[in-house]
PDB file of C-alpha atoms in Angstrom:
ATOM      1  CA  UNK A  26      14.743 -56.665  58.988  1.00 91.00           C
ATOM      2  CA  UNK A  27      15.377 -52.922  59.085  1.00 91.00           C
ATOM      3  CA  UNK A  28      12.936 -51.562  61.673  1.00 91.00           C
ATOM      4  CA  UNK A  29      14.103 -47.957  61.542  1.00 88.00           C
ATOM      5  CA  UNK A  30      17.218 -45.892  60.931  1.00 87.00           C
ATOM      6  CA  UNK A  31      19.946 -47.450  63.038  1.00 91.00           C
ATOM      7  CA  UNK A  32      17.779 -50.412  64.121  1.00 95.00           C
ATOM      8  CA  UNK A  33      17.956 -53.941  62.690  1.00 96.00           C
ATOM      9  CA  UNK A  34      15.930 -56.923  63.953  1.00 97.00           C
ATOM     10  CA  UNK A  35      17.532 -60.290  63.237  1.00 97.00           C
ATOM     11  CA  UNK A  36      15.632 -63.524  62.745  1.00 96.00           C
ATOM     12  CA  UNK A  37      17.505 -66.689  63.592  1.00 95.00           C
ATOM     13  CA  UNK A  38      16.057 -70.197  63.368  1.00 92.00           C
ATOM     14  CA  UNK A  39      17.422 -72.546  66.030  1.00 88.00           C
ATOM     15  CA  UNK A  40      15.742 -75.898  65.481  1.00 84.00           C
ATOM     16  CA  UNK A  41      12.106 -75.462  66.516  1.00 88.00           C
ATOM     17  CA  UNK A  42      12.815 -72.044  68.062  1.00 91.00           C
ATOM     18  CA  UNK A  43      13.064 -68.678  66.287  1.00 95.00           C
ATOM     19  CA  UNK A  44      14.817 -65.840  68.096  1.00 97.00           C
ATOM     20  CA  UNK A  45      15.163 -62.131  67.357  1.00 98.00           C
ATOM     21  CA  UNK A  46      18.374 -60.475  68.546  1.00 98.00           C
ATOM     22  CA  UNK A  47      18.604 -56.760  67.772  1.00 98.00           C
ATOM     23  CA  UNK A  48      21.346 -54.551  66.353  1.00 97.00           C
ATOM     24  CA  UNK A  49      21.577 -50.789  67.007  1.00 96.00           C
ATOM     25  CA  UNK A  50      24.094 -48.960  64.850  1.00 94.00           C
ATOM     26  CA  UNK A  51      25.441 -45.680  63.532  1.00 90.00           C
ATOM     27  CA  UNK A  52      28.113 -44.895  60.977  1.00 89.00           C
ATOM     28  CA  UNK A  53      30.932 -45.733  63.381  1.00 90.00           C
ATOM     29  CA  UNK A  54      29.942 -48.868  65.325  1.00 92.00           C
ATOM     30  CA  UNK A  55      27.165 -51.235  66.380  1.00 95.00           C
ATOM     31  CA  UNK A  56      25.637 -52.724  69.508  1.00 96.00           C
ATOM     32  CA  UNK A  57      24.156 -56.222  69.747  1.00 97.00           C
ATOM     33  CA  UNK A  58      21.261 -57.016  72.071  1.00 98.00           C
ATOM     34  CA  UNK A  59      21.429 -60.719  73.071  1.00 98.00           C
ATOM     35  CA  UNK A  60      23.573 -63.406  71.490  1.00 98.00           C
ATOM     36  CA  UNK A  61      21.494 -66.542  70.949  1.00 97.00           C
ATOM     37  CA  UNK A  62      22.376 -70.106  71.911  1.00 95.00           C
ATOM     38  CA  UNK A  63      25.869 -71.608  72.106  1.00 95.00           C
ATOM     39  CA  UNK A  64      27.105 -71.809  68.535  1.00 93.00           C
ATOM     40  CA  UNK A  65      24.900 -68.943  67.284  1.00 95.00           C
ATOM     41  CA  UNK A  66      27.751 -66.485  66.782  1.00 95.00           C
ATOM     42  CA  UNK A  67      28.577 -67.298  63.121  1.00 95.00           C
ATOM     43  CA  UNK A  68      24.927 -66.965  62.062  1.00 96.00           C
ATOM     44  CA  UNK A  69      24.478 -63.664  63.934  1.00 96.00           C
ATOM     45  CA  UNK A  70      27.658 -62.220  62.463  1.00 95.00           C
ATOM     46  CA  UNK A  71      26.599 -63.324  58.977  1.00 94.00           C
ATOM     47  CA  UNK A  72      23.210 -61.624  59.404  1.00 94.00           C
ATOM     48  CA  UNK A  73      24.981 -58.458  60.552  1.00 94.00           C
ATOM     49  CA  UNK A  74      27.168 -58.618  57.453  1.00 93.00           C
ATOM     50  CA  UNK A  75      24.134 -59.083  55.193  1.00 92.00           C
ATOM     51  CA  UNK A  76      22.579 -56.010  56.795  1.00 90.00           C
ATOM     52  CA  UNK A  77      25.665 -53.978  55.900  1.00 90.00           C
ATOM     53  CA  UNK A  78      26.741 -53.624  59.524  1.00 89.00           C
ATOM     54  CA  UNK A  79      29.238 -56.415  60.049  1.00 73.00           C
ATOM     55  CA  UNK A  80      32.277 -54.488  58.847  1.00 84.00           C
ATOM     56  CA  UNK A  81      31.829 -51.886  61.584  1.00 90.00           C
ATOM     57  CA  UNK A  82      33.404 -52.476  65.019  1.00 93.00           C
ATOM     58  CA  UNK A  83      31.138 -54.050  67.617  1.00 95.00           C
ATOM     59  CA  UNK A  84      31.133 -51.509  70.442  1.00 95.00           C
ATOM     60  CA  UNK A  85      28.989 -53.293  73.017  1.00 97.00           C
ATOM     61  CA  UNK A  86      26.760 -56.266  73.774  1.00 98.00           C
ATOM     62  CA  UNK A  87      23.689 -55.745  75.937  1.00 98.00           C
ATOM     63  CA  UNK A  88      22.386 -58.919  77.560  1.00 98.00           C
ATOM     64  CA  UNK A  89      18.748 -58.613  78.566  1.00 98.00           C
ATOM     65  CA  UNK A  90      19.116 -61.498  81.034  1.00 98.00           C
ATOM     66  CA  UNK A  91      20.948 -64.680  81.963  1.00 98.00           C
ATOM     67  CA  UNK A  92      19.008 -67.392  80.057  1.00 97.00           C
ATOM     68  CA  UNK A  93      21.173 -69.598  77.848  1.00 96.00           C
ATOM     69  CA  UNK A  94      19.369 -68.655  74.626  1.00 96.00           C
ATOM     70  CA  UNK A  95      20.361 -65.037  75.276  1.00 98.00           C
ATOM     71  CA  UNK A  96      23.936 -65.412  76.546  1.00 98.00           C
ATOM     72  CA  UNK A  97      25.022 -68.662  74.873  1.00 96.00           C
ATOM     73  CA  UNK A  98      26.532 -67.066  71.778  1.00 96.00           C
ATOM     74  CA  UNK A  99      28.553 -64.530  73.797  1.00 97.00           C
ATOM     75  CA  UNK A 100      31.883 -66.417  73.700  1.00 96.00           C
ATOM     76  CA  UNK A 101      31.864 -66.705  69.915  1.00 95.00           C
ATOM     77  CA  UNK A 102      30.824 -63.100  69.395  1.00 96.00           C
ATOM     78  CA  UNK A 103      33.561 -61.821  71.707  1.00 95.00           C
ATOM     79  CA  UNK A 104      36.179 -64.021  70.057  1.00 94.00           C
ATOM     80  CA  UNK A 105      35.268 -62.629  66.651  1.00 92.00           C
ATOM     81  CA  UNK A 106      35.283 -59.047  67.961  1.00 91.00           C
ATOM     82  CA  UNK A 107      38.865 -59.380  69.131  1.00 85.00           C
ATOM     83  CA  UNK A 108      38.549 -57.881  72.608  1.00 77.00           C
ATOM     84  CA  UNK A 109      37.188 -54.463  71.639  1.00 84.00           C
ATOM     85  CA  UNK A 110      33.670 -55.008  72.971  1.00 95.00           C
ATOM     86  CA  UNK A 111      32.053 -54.159  76.322  1.00 97.00           C
ATOM     87  CA  UNK A 112      29.428 -56.502  77.786  1.00 98.00           C
ATOM     88  CA  UNK A 113      26.574 -54.869  79.696  1.00 98.00           C
ATOM     89  CA  UNK A 114      23.998 -56.533  81.957  1.00 98.00           C
ATOM     90  CA  UNK A 115      21.931 -55.779  85.051  1.00 98.00           C
ATOM     91  CA  UNK A 116      23.456 -56.524  88.491  1.00 98.00           C
ATOM     92  CA  UNK A 117      20.591 -58.924  89.224  1.00 98.00           C
ATOM     93  CA  UNK A 118      21.890 -61.364  86.605  1.00 98.00           C
ATOM     94  CA  UNK A 119      25.559 -60.398  86.692  1.00 98.00           C
ATOM     95  CA  UNK A 120      26.646 -63.361  88.823  1.00 97.00           C
ATOM     96  CA  UNK A 121      25.095 -65.951  86.510  1.00 97.00           C
ATOM     97  CA  UNK A 122      26.592 -64.292  83.426  1.00 98.00           C
ATOM     98  CA  UNK A 123      30.008 -64.057  85.094  1.00 97.00           C
ATOM     99  CA  UNK A 124      29.856 -67.732  86.052  1.00 95.00           C
ATOM    100  CA  UNK A 125      30.132 -67.024  89.781  1.00 95.00           C
ATOM    101  CA  UNK A 126      26.520 -68.104  90.419  1.00 94.00           C
ATOM    102  CA  UNK A 127      24.474 -70.897  88.818  1.00 93.00           C
ATOM    103  CA  UNK A 128      21.991 -70.019  86.086  1.00 95.00           C
ATOM    104  CA  UNK A 129      18.571 -69.668  87.652  1.00 94.00           C
ATOM    105  CA  UNK A 130      16.739 -72.100  85.371  1.00 93.00           C
ATOM    106  CA  UNK A 131      19.550 -74.428  84.301  1.00 91.00           C
ATOM    107  CA  UNK A 132      20.623 -77.190  86.669  1.00 89.00           C
ATOM    108  CA  UNK A 133      24.137 -78.552  86.376  1.00 89.00           C
ATOM    109  CA  UNK A 134      22.756 -81.852  85.105  1.00 92.00           C
ATOM    110  CA  UNK A 135      20.580 -80.219  82.475  1.00 92.00           C
ATOM    111  CA  UNK A 136      23.432 -77.988  81.318  1.00 92.00           C
ATOM    112  CA  UNK A 137      25.812 -80.935  81.047  1.00 92.00           C
ATOM    113  CA  UNK A 138      23.257 -82.830  78.969  1.00 92.00           C
ATOM    114  CA  UNK A 139      22.770 -79.863  76.685  1.00 90.00           C
ATOM    115  CA  UNK A 140      26.487 -79.279  76.177  1.00 92.00           C
ATOM    116  CA  UNK A 141      26.972 -82.912  75.173  1.00 93.00           C
ATOM    117  CA  UNK A 142      24.862 -82.181  72.093  1.00 91.00           C
ATOM    118  CA  UNK A 143      26.883 -79.235  70.761  1.00 91.00           C
ATOM    119  CA  UNK A 144      30.179 -79.388  68.815  1.00 94.00           C
ATOM    120  CA  UNK A 145      33.275 -79.835  70.951  1.00 95.00           C
ATOM    121  CA  UNK A 146      34.738 -76.414  70.128  1.00 94.00           C
ATOM    122  CA  UNK A 147      31.481 -74.677  71.052  1.00 94.00           C
ATOM    123  CA  UNK A 148      31.266 -76.673  74.294  1.00 94.00           C
ATOM    124  CA  UNK A 149      34.848 -75.838  75.257  1.00 95.00           C
ATOM    125  CA  UNK A 150      34.325 -72.167  74.493  1.00 94.00           C
ATOM    126  CA  UNK A 151      31.124 -72.073  76.587  1.00 94.00           C
ATOM    127  CA  UNK A 152      32.735 -73.898  79.525  1.00 95.00           C
ATOM    128  CA  UNK A 153      35.774 -71.620  79.431  1.00 94.00           C
ATOM    129  CA  UNK A 154      33.541 -68.534  79.515  1.00 95.00           C
ATOM    130  CA  UNK A 155      30.792 -69.494  81.954  1.00 95.00           C
ATOM    131  CA  UNK A 156      31.964 -72.491  84.001  1.00 93.00           C
ATOM    132  CA  UNK A 157      35.686 -71.777  84.413  1.00 92.00           C
ATOM    133  CA  UNK A 158      35.942 -68.060  83.633  1.00 93.00           C
ATOM    134  CA  UNK A 159      39.364 -66.397  83.932  1.00 92.00           C
ATOM    135  CA  UNK A 160      37.587 -63.172  84.938  1.00 93.00           C
ATOM    136  CA  UNK A 161      34.206 -61.428  84.830  1.00 96.00           C
ATOM    137  CA  UNK A 162      32.282 -61.431  81.561  1.00 97.00           C
ATOM    138  CA  UNK A 163      30.259 -58.309  82.400  1.00 98.00           C
ATOM    139  CA  UNK A 164      32.279 -55.136  81.886  1.00 97.00           C
ATOM    140  CA  UNK A 165      29.629 -52.724  83.139  1.00 97.00           C
ATOM    141  CA  UNK A 166      26.293 -53.066  84.899  1.00 98.00           C
ATOM    142  CA  UNK A 167      23.093 -51.359  83.798  1.00 98.00           C
ATOM    143  CA  UNK A 168      20.921 -49.072  85.910  1.00 98.00           C
ATOM    144  CA  UNK A 169      17.175 -48.731  85.578  1.00 98.00           C
ATOM    145  CA  UNK A 170      16.351 -45.558  83.650  1.00 97.00           C
ATOM    146  CA  UNK A 171      19.806 -44.871  82.236  1.00 97.00           C
ATOM    147  CA  UNK A 172      20.203 -44.048  78.548  1.00 97.00           C
ATOM    148  CA  UNK A 173      22.839 -45.844  76.525  1.00 96.00           C
ATOM    149  CA  UNK A 174      24.440 -44.061  73.534  1.00 91.00           C
ATOM    150  CA  UNK A 175      23.323 -46.720  71.055  1.00 89.00           C
ATOM    151  CA  UNK A 176      21.490 -45.985  67.825  1.00 88.00           C
ATOM    152  CA  UNK A 177      20.529 -42.502  68.965  1.00 89.00           C
ATOM    153  CA  UNK A 178      19.611 -43.436  72.547  1.00 92.00           C
ATOM    154  CA  UNK A 179      18.482 -46.599  74.325  1.00 95.00           C
ATOM    155  CA  UNK A 180      16.696 -46.396  77.681  1.00 97.00           C
ATOM    156  CA  UNK A 181      17.168 -49.254  80.152  1.00 98.00           C
ATOM    157  CA  UNK A 182      13.982 -50.522  81.841  1.00 98.00           C
ATOM    158  CA  UNK A 183      14.523 -53.017  84.659  1.00 98.00           C
ATOM    159  CA  UNK A 184      11.746 -55.596  84.285  1.00 98.00           C
ATOM    160  CA  UNK A 185      12.377 -58.374  86.836  1.00 98.00           C
ATOM    161  CA  UNK A 186      10.292 -61.498  87.171  1.00 97.00           C
ATOM    162  CA  UNK A 187      11.429 -63.593  84.234  1.00 97.00           C
ATOM    163  CA  UNK A 188      14.841 -63.332  85.930  1.00 98.00           C
ATOM    164  CA  UNK A 189      15.917 -60.972  88.729  1.00 98.00           C
ATOM    165  CA  UNK A 190      18.058 -58.884  86.398  1.00 98.00           C
ATOM    166  CA  UNK A 191      15.900 -58.907  83.281  1.00 98.00           C
ATOM    167  CA  UNK A 192      15.938 -55.617  81.361  1.00 98.00           C
ATOM    168  CA  UNK A 193      13.941 -54.320  78.442  1.00 98.00           C
ATOM    169  CA  UNK A 194      15.108 -51.416  76.287  1.00 98.00           C
ATOM    170  CA  UNK A 195      13.325 -48.463  74.700  1.00 98.00           C
ATOM    171  CA  UNK A 196      14.696 -46.968  71.490  1.00 96.00           C
ATOM    172  CA  UNK A 197      13.324 -43.444  71.638  1.00 95.00           C
ATOM    173  CA  UNK A 198      14.178 -42.337  68.057  1.00 94.00           C
ATOM    174  CA  UNK A 199      11.960 -45.075  66.562  1.00 95.00           C
ATOM    175  CA  UNK A 200       9.565 -45.478  69.530  1.00 96.00           C
ATOM    176  CA  UNK A 201      10.462 -49.175  69.631  1.00 97.00           C
ATOM    177  CA  UNK A 202      10.434 -51.374  72.717  1.00 97.00           C
ATOM    178  CA  UNK A 203      12.948 -54.230  72.836  1.00 98.00           C
ATOM    179  CA  UNK A 204      11.024 -56.447  75.219  1.00 97.00           C
ATOM    180  CA  UNK A 205      13.483 -59.300  75.656  1.00 98.00           C
ATOM    181  CA  UNK A 206      11.454 -62.039  77.344  1.00 98.00           C
ATOM    182  CA  UNK A 207       9.283 -59.645  79.370  1.00 97.00           C
ATOM    183  CA  UNK A 208       6.627 -60.330  76.735  1.00 96.00           C
ATOM    184  CA  UNK A 209       6.217 -62.754  73.869  1.00 95.00           C
ATOM    185  CA  UNK A 210       4.365 -62.237  70.596  1.00 94.00           C
ATOM    186  CA  UNK A 211       1.870 -64.698  69.139  1.00 90.00           C
ATOM    187  CA  UNK A 212       0.168 -64.028  65.825  1.00 86.00           C
ATOM    188  CA  UNK A 213       0.958 -60.327  66.062  1.00 84.00           C
ATOM    189  CA  UNK A 214      -0.435 -59.990  69.598  1.00 88.00           C
ATOM    190  CA  UNK A 215       1.499 -59.355  72.779  1.00 92.00           C
ATOM    191  CA  UNK A 216       1.144 -61.550  75.839  1.00 91.00           C
ATOM    192  CA  UNK A 217       2.980 -61.692  79.117  1.00 90.00           C
ATOM    193  CA  UNK A 218       6.131 -63.803  79.524  1.00 93.00           C
ATOM    194  CA  UNK A 219       6.138 -67.560  79.175  1.00 92.00           C
ATOM    195  CA  UNK A 220       4.810 -68.871  82.531  1.00 92.00           C
ATOM    196  CA  UNK A 221       6.863 -72.066  82.321  1.00 92.00           C
ATOM    197  CA  UNK A 222      10.085 -70.037  82.105  1.00 93.00           C
ATOM    198  CA  UNK A 223       9.146 -67.249  84.520  1.00 95.00           C
ATOM    199  CA  UNK A 224       9.846 -68.060  88.187  1.00 95.00           C
ATOM    200  CA  UNK A 225       8.104 -64.956  89.542  1.00 95.00           C
ATOM    201  CA  UNK A 226       5.108 -64.386  87.275  1.00 93.00           C
ATOM    202  CA  UNK A 227       3.485 -61.834  89.570  1.00 92.00           C
ATOM    203  CA  UNK A 228       6.588 -59.664  89.561  1.00 95.00           C
ATOM    204  CA  UNK A 229       6.982 -60.109  85.798  1.00 95.00           C
ATOM    205  CA  UNK A 230       3.450 -58.855  85.143  1.00 92.00           C
ATOM    206  CA  UNK A 231       3.946 -56.003  87.588  1.00 93.00           C
ATOM    207  CA  UNK A 232       7.061 -55.021  85.621  1.00 95.00           C
ATOM    208  CA  UNK A 233       4.973 -54.533  82.480  1.00 94.00           C
ATOM    209  CA  UNK A 234       3.366 -51.500  84.107  1.00 92.00           C
ATOM    210  CA  UNK A 235       6.687 -49.703  83.658  1.00 94.00           C
ATOM    211  CA  UNK A 236       6.105 -49.682  79.890  1.00 94.00           C
ATOM    212  CA  UNK A 237       2.954 -47.583  80.225  1.00 88.00           C
ATOM    213  CA  UNK A 238       4.975 -44.380  80.551  1.00 88.00           C
ATOM    214  CA  UNK A 239       6.592 -44.817  77.133  1.00 94.00           C
ATOM    215  CA  UNK A 240       5.184 -43.909  73.728  1.00 93.00           C
ATOM    216  CA  UNK A 241       5.617 -47.270  71.986  1.00 95.00           C
ATOM    217  CA  UNK A 242       4.844 -47.573  68.289  1.00 94.00           C
ATOM    218  CA  UNK A 243       6.229 -51.115  67.937  1.00 95.00           C
ATOM    219  CA  UNK A 244       7.702 -53.865  70.064  1.00 96.00           C
ATOM    220  CA  UNK A 245      10.299 -56.506  69.303  1.00 97.00           C
ATOM    221  CA  UNK A 246       9.944 -59.688  71.361  1.00 97.00           C
ATOM    222  CA  UNK A 247      12.844 -62.119  71.418  1.00 97.00           C
ATOM    223  CA  UNK A 248      10.284 -64.863  70.907  1.00 97.00           C
ATOM    224  CA  UNK A 249       7.693 -63.772  68.391  1.00 96.00           C
ATOM    225  CA  UNK A 250       9.401 -60.835  66.720  1.00 96.00           C
ATOM    226  CA  UNK A 251       7.814 -57.559  65.642  1.00 96.00           C
ATOM    227  CA  UNK A 252       4.432 -56.265  66.784  1.00 95.00           C
ATOM    228  CA  UNK A 253       3.026 -53.015  65.405  1.00 92.00           C
ATOM    229  CA  UNK A 254      -0.207 -51.118  65.926  1.00 86.00           C
ATOM    230  CA  UNK A 255      -1.984 -50.527  69.221  1.00 87.00           C
ATOM    231  CA  UNK A 256       1.072 -51.572  71.203  1.00 89.00           C
ATOM    232  CA  UNK A 257       0.483 -49.264  74.181  1.00 87.00           C
ATOM    233  CA  UNK A 258      -3.099 -50.487  74.476  1.00 88.00           C
ATOM    234  CA  UNK A 259      -1.977 -54.092  74.121  1.00 86.00           C
ATOM    235  CA  UNK A 260       0.592 -53.699  76.897  1.00 87.00           C
ATOM    236  CA  UNK A 261      -1.934 -52.000  79.193  1.00 85.00           C
ATOM    237  CA  UNK A 262      -4.318 -54.923  78.669  1.00 85.00           C
ATOM    238  CA  UNK A 263      -1.667 -57.507  79.549  1.00 84.00           C
ATOM    239  CA  UNK A 264      -0.497 -55.521  82.585  1.00 80.00           C
ATOM    240  CA  UNK A 265      -4.032 -55.442  83.979  1.00 77.00           C
ATOM    241  CA  UNK A 266      -3.729 -59.169  84.684  1.00 71.00           C
ATOM    242  CA  UNK A 267      -1.944 -58.251  87.920  1.00 59.00           C
TER     243      UNK A 267
END
Protein backbone atom coordinates (compact mmCIF):
# COMPACT_ATOMS: atom_id res chain seq x y z
CA UNK A 1 0.00 0.00 0.00
CA UNK A 2 1.41 3.37 -1.04
CA UNK A 3 1.17 5.56 2.07
CA UNK A 4 2.86 8.62 0.59
CA UNK A 5 5.50 9.59 -1.94
CA UNK A 6 8.50 7.39 -1.22
CA UNK A 7 6.67 5.31 1.41
CA UNK A 8 5.23 1.82 0.88
CA UNK A 9 3.61 -0.32 3.60
CA UNK A 10 3.75 -4.06 2.91
CA UNK A 11 1.22 -6.57 4.16
CA UNK A 12 2.47 -10.11 4.59
CA UNK A 13 0.39 -13.01 5.89
CA UNK A 14 2.41 -15.51 7.92
CA UNK A 15 -0.01 -18.21 9.03
CA UNK A 16 -2.27 -16.62 11.65
CA UNK A 17 -0.08 -13.50 11.85
CA UNK A 18 -0.09 -10.48 9.52
CA UNK A 19 2.96 -8.22 9.53
CA UNK A 20 3.68 -4.84 7.95
CA UNK A 21 7.29 -4.18 6.96
CA UNK A 22 7.89 -0.77 5.40
CA UNK A 23 9.83 0.41 2.35
CA UNK A 24 11.23 3.95 1.98
CA UNK A 25 12.49 4.79 -1.49
CA UNK A 26 13.60 7.42 -3.97
CA UNK A 27 14.53 7.20 -7.63
CA UNK A 28 17.93 5.68 -6.87
CA UNK A 29 17.48 3.12 -4.07
CA UNK A 30 15.29 1.78 -1.28
CA UNK A 31 15.43 1.01 2.43
CA UNK A 32 13.57 -1.84 4.12
CA UNK A 33 12.33 -1.58 7.70
CA UNK A 34 12.17 -5.09 9.24
CA UNK A 35 12.42 -8.39 7.41
CA UNK A 36 9.74 -10.77 8.68
CA UNK A 37 10.17 -14.37 9.80
CA UNK A 38 12.75 -16.85 8.52
CA UNK A 39 11.75 -17.63 4.95
CA UNK A 40 9.94 -14.30 4.41
CA UNK A 41 12.52 -12.87 2.02
CA UNK A 42 11.00 -14.10 -1.28
CA UNK A 43 7.55 -12.73 -0.39
CA UNK A 44 8.96 -9.35 0.70
CA UNK A 45 11.05 -9.04 -2.45
CA UNK A 46 8.04 -9.96 -4.59
CA UNK A 47 5.93 -7.28 -2.88
CA UNK A 48 8.70 -4.75 -3.50
CA UNK A 49 8.73 -5.75 -7.16
CA UNK A 50 4.95 -5.39 -7.41
CA UNK A 51 5.26 -1.91 -5.94
CA UNK A 52 7.72 -0.97 -8.69
CA UNK A 53 10.65 -0.76 -6.28
CA UNK A 54 12.32 -4.14 -6.51
CA UNK A 55 14.55 -3.31 -9.46
CA UNK A 56 16.27 -0.55 -7.51
CA UNK A 57 19.29 -1.39 -5.31
CA UNK A 58 18.53 -2.04 -1.66
CA UNK A 59 20.64 0.54 0.16
CA UNK A 60 19.92 -0.35 3.78
CA UNK A 61 17.86 -2.45 6.18
CA UNK A 62 16.69 -0.89 9.43
CA UNK A 63 15.80 -3.41 12.12
CA UNK A 64 13.49 -1.95 14.74
CA UNK A 65 14.48 -4.66 17.23
CA UNK A 66 15.75 -8.20 17.76
CA UNK A 67 12.53 -10.29 17.73
CA UNK A 68 12.56 -13.17 15.26
CA UNK A 69 9.56 -11.91 13.28
CA UNK A 70 11.54 -8.74 12.55
CA UNK A 71 15.03 -10.12 11.88
CA UNK A 72 14.25 -13.63 10.63
CA UNK A 73 14.14 -12.76 6.94
CA UNK A 74 17.44 -10.85 7.06
CA UNK A 75 19.65 -13.67 5.69
CA UNK A 76 17.50 -14.16 2.60
CA UNK A 77 17.19 -10.44 1.92
CA UNK A 78 20.95 -9.93 2.20
CA UNK A 79 21.66 -12.92 -0.04
CA UNK A 80 19.38 -11.52 -2.72
CA UNK A 81 20.92 -8.04 -2.40
CA UNK A 82 24.37 -9.39 -3.17
CA UNK A 83 26.36 -7.67 -0.42
CA UNK A 84 25.51 -4.06 -1.27
CA UNK A 85 23.28 -3.42 1.74
CA UNK A 86 24.00 -1.93 5.18
CA UNK A 87 22.15 -3.26 8.23
CA UNK A 88 21.27 -0.73 10.92
CA UNK A 89 20.05 -1.39 14.47
CA UNK A 90 20.25 0.14 17.94
CA UNK A 91 23.19 -0.84 20.20
CA UNK A 92 20.74 -2.20 22.78
CA UNK A 93 19.80 -5.07 20.45
CA UNK A 94 23.02 -5.27 18.46
CA UNK A 95 24.39 -8.29 20.32
CA UNK A 96 21.29 -10.41 19.73
CA UNK A 97 21.18 -9.47 16.04
CA UNK A 98 24.90 -10.20 15.66
CA UNK A 99 24.47 -13.59 17.32
CA UNK A 100 26.89 -12.79 20.14
CA UNK A 101 24.09 -12.67 22.74
CA UNK A 102 20.93 -14.79 23.03
CA UNK A 103 17.63 -13.35 21.82
CA UNK A 104 15.81 -11.88 24.78
CA UNK A 105 12.54 -13.76 24.33
CA UNK A 106 13.69 -16.89 22.51
CA UNK A 107 15.22 -19.71 24.53
CA UNK A 108 17.58 -22.10 22.80
CA UNK A 109 15.03 -24.88 23.14
CA UNK A 110 12.21 -22.82 21.70
CA UNK A 111 14.38 -21.64 18.81
CA UNK A 112 15.48 -25.18 18.01
CA UNK A 113 11.85 -26.32 17.97
CA UNK A 114 10.89 -23.48 15.68
CA UNK A 115 13.74 -24.10 13.25
CA UNK A 116 12.75 -27.75 12.94
CA UNK A 117 9.54 -26.59 11.28
CA UNK A 118 11.10 -24.49 8.51
CA UNK A 119 12.66 -25.75 5.25
CA UNK A 120 16.22 -27.01 5.56
CA UNK A 121 17.73 -24.25 3.40
CA UNK A 122 16.00 -21.55 5.45
CA UNK A 123 17.15 -23.19 8.70
CA UNK A 124 20.75 -23.44 7.51
CA UNK A 125 20.75 -19.84 6.35
CA UNK A 126 19.33 -18.65 9.70
CA UNK A 127 21.82 -20.71 11.73
CA UNK A 128 24.74 -19.48 9.62
CA UNK A 129 23.68 -15.86 10.16
CA UNK A 130 22.58 -15.79 13.80
CA UNK A 131 23.97 -18.87 15.56
CA UNK A 132 27.36 -19.31 13.86
CA UNK A 133 27.98 -15.90 12.29
CA UNK A 134 31.28 -15.36 10.45
CA UNK A 135 31.13 -11.69 11.50
CA UNK A 136 28.74 -9.00 12.75
CA UNK A 137 25.40 -8.60 10.99
CA UNK A 138 24.93 -4.97 12.05
CA UNK A 139 27.00 -2.60 9.92
CA UNK A 140 26.10 0.57 11.79
CA UNK A 141 24.29 1.37 15.02
CA UNK A 142 21.50 3.91 15.36
CA UNK A 143 21.42 6.87 17.73
CA UNK A 144 18.30 8.32 19.28
CA UNK A 145 17.30 11.48 17.41
CA UNK A 146 19.47 10.99 14.33
CA UNK A 147 17.96 11.44 10.87
CA UNK A 148 18.57 8.81 8.23
CA UNK A 149 18.63 9.84 4.54
CA UNK A 150 15.77 7.51 3.61
CA UNK A 151 12.69 8.59 1.68
CA UNK A 152 13.33 12.26 2.37
CA UNK A 153 14.34 11.86 6.03
CA UNK A 154 13.68 9.30 8.76
CA UNK A 155 14.12 10.23 12.43
CA UNK A 156 15.21 7.52 14.86
CA UNK A 157 13.28 7.39 18.16
CA UNK A 158 14.69 5.01 20.77
CA UNK A 159 11.66 3.39 22.42
CA UNK A 160 12.93 0.70 24.82
CA UNK A 161 10.73 -1.61 26.83
CA UNK A 162 9.56 -4.11 24.25
CA UNK A 163 13.30 -4.81 23.88
CA UNK A 164 16.23 -2.74 25.17
CA UNK A 165 17.16 -1.55 21.69
CA UNK A 166 13.71 -1.09 20.18
CA UNK A 167 13.43 1.92 17.86
CA UNK A 168 10.52 3.59 16.15
CA UNK A 169 10.94 5.87 13.14
CA UNK A 170 9.31 9.13 12.09
CA UNK A 171 9.00 9.95 8.39
CA UNK A 172 8.77 13.72 8.46
CA UNK A 173 7.75 14.31 4.80
CA UNK A 174 4.53 12.30 5.26
CA UNK A 175 4.13 12.82 9.03
CA UNK A 176 4.07 9.04 9.46
CA UNK A 177 5.23 7.14 12.52
CA UNK A 178 6.68 3.66 11.96
CA UNK A 179 5.93 2.28 15.39
CA UNK A 180 7.50 -1.16 15.12
CA UNK A 181 6.17 -3.04 18.15
CA UNK A 182 6.07 0.01 20.43
CA UNK A 183 2.33 0.03 19.72
CA UNK A 184 -0.11 -2.32 18.05
CA UNK A 185 -3.28 -1.45 16.14
CA UNK A 186 -6.65 -3.10 16.72
CA UNK A 187 -9.68 -2.14 14.67
CA UNK A 188 -8.07 1.15 13.67
CA UNK A 189 -7.19 2.10 17.26
CA UNK A 190 -3.74 2.30 18.80
CA UNK A 191 -2.85 0.49 22.01
CA UNK A 192 0.39 -0.01 23.85
CA UNK A 193 2.67 -2.96 23.04
CA UNK A 194 1.63 -6.55 23.55
CA UNK A 195 2.10 -7.20 27.31
CA UNK A 196 2.92 -10.88 26.78
CA UNK A 197 5.85 -9.95 24.53
CA UNK A 198 7.05 -6.87 26.42
CA UNK A 199 9.44 -7.65 29.31
CA UNK A 200 9.48 -4.08 30.66
CA UNK A 201 5.95 -2.76 30.16
CA UNK A 202 6.48 0.30 32.35
CA UNK A 203 9.47 1.41 30.31
CA UNK A 204 7.62 0.65 27.06
CA UNK A 205 4.70 2.88 28.03
CA UNK A 206 7.09 5.58 29.22
CA UNK A 207 8.74 5.45 25.79
CA UNK A 208 5.46 6.37 24.11
CA UNK A 209 5.74 9.84 25.64
CA UNK A 210 8.58 10.50 23.20
CA UNK A 211 6.05 10.48 20.34
CA UNK A 212 4.17 13.46 21.77
CA UNK A 213 6.70 15.91 20.33
CA UNK A 214 6.04 14.80 16.75
CA UNK A 215 3.25 15.90 14.42
CA UNK A 216 1.88 12.47 13.47
CA UNK A 217 -0.83 12.21 10.84
CA UNK A 218 -0.71 8.40 10.60
CA UNK A 219 1.02 5.45 12.22
CA UNK A 220 2.09 2.11 10.83
CA UNK A 221 2.21 -0.69 13.41
CA UNK A 222 4.03 -3.88 12.51
CA UNK A 223 1.06 -5.74 13.97
CA UNK A 224 -2.15 -4.05 12.94
CA UNK A 225 -1.02 -1.88 10.06
CA UNK A 226 -2.15 1.66 9.26
CA UNK A 227 -3.96 3.99 11.65
CA UNK A 228 -5.11 7.43 10.51
CA UNK A 229 -7.00 10.25 12.18
CA UNK A 230 -6.49 11.55 15.71
CA UNK A 231 -3.18 9.73 16.04
CA UNK A 232 -1.51 12.28 18.33
CA UNK A 233 -4.51 12.23 20.65
CA UNK A 234 -4.62 8.44 20.56
CA UNK A 235 -0.94 8.18 21.49
CA UNK A 236 -1.33 10.71 24.33
CA UNK A 237 -4.21 8.63 25.72
CA UNK A 238 -2.17 5.41 25.67
CA UNK A 239 0.88 7.11 27.18
CA UNK A 240 -1.19 8.35 30.12
CA UNK A 241 -1.40 4.76 31.36
CA UNK A 242 2.01 5.27 32.96
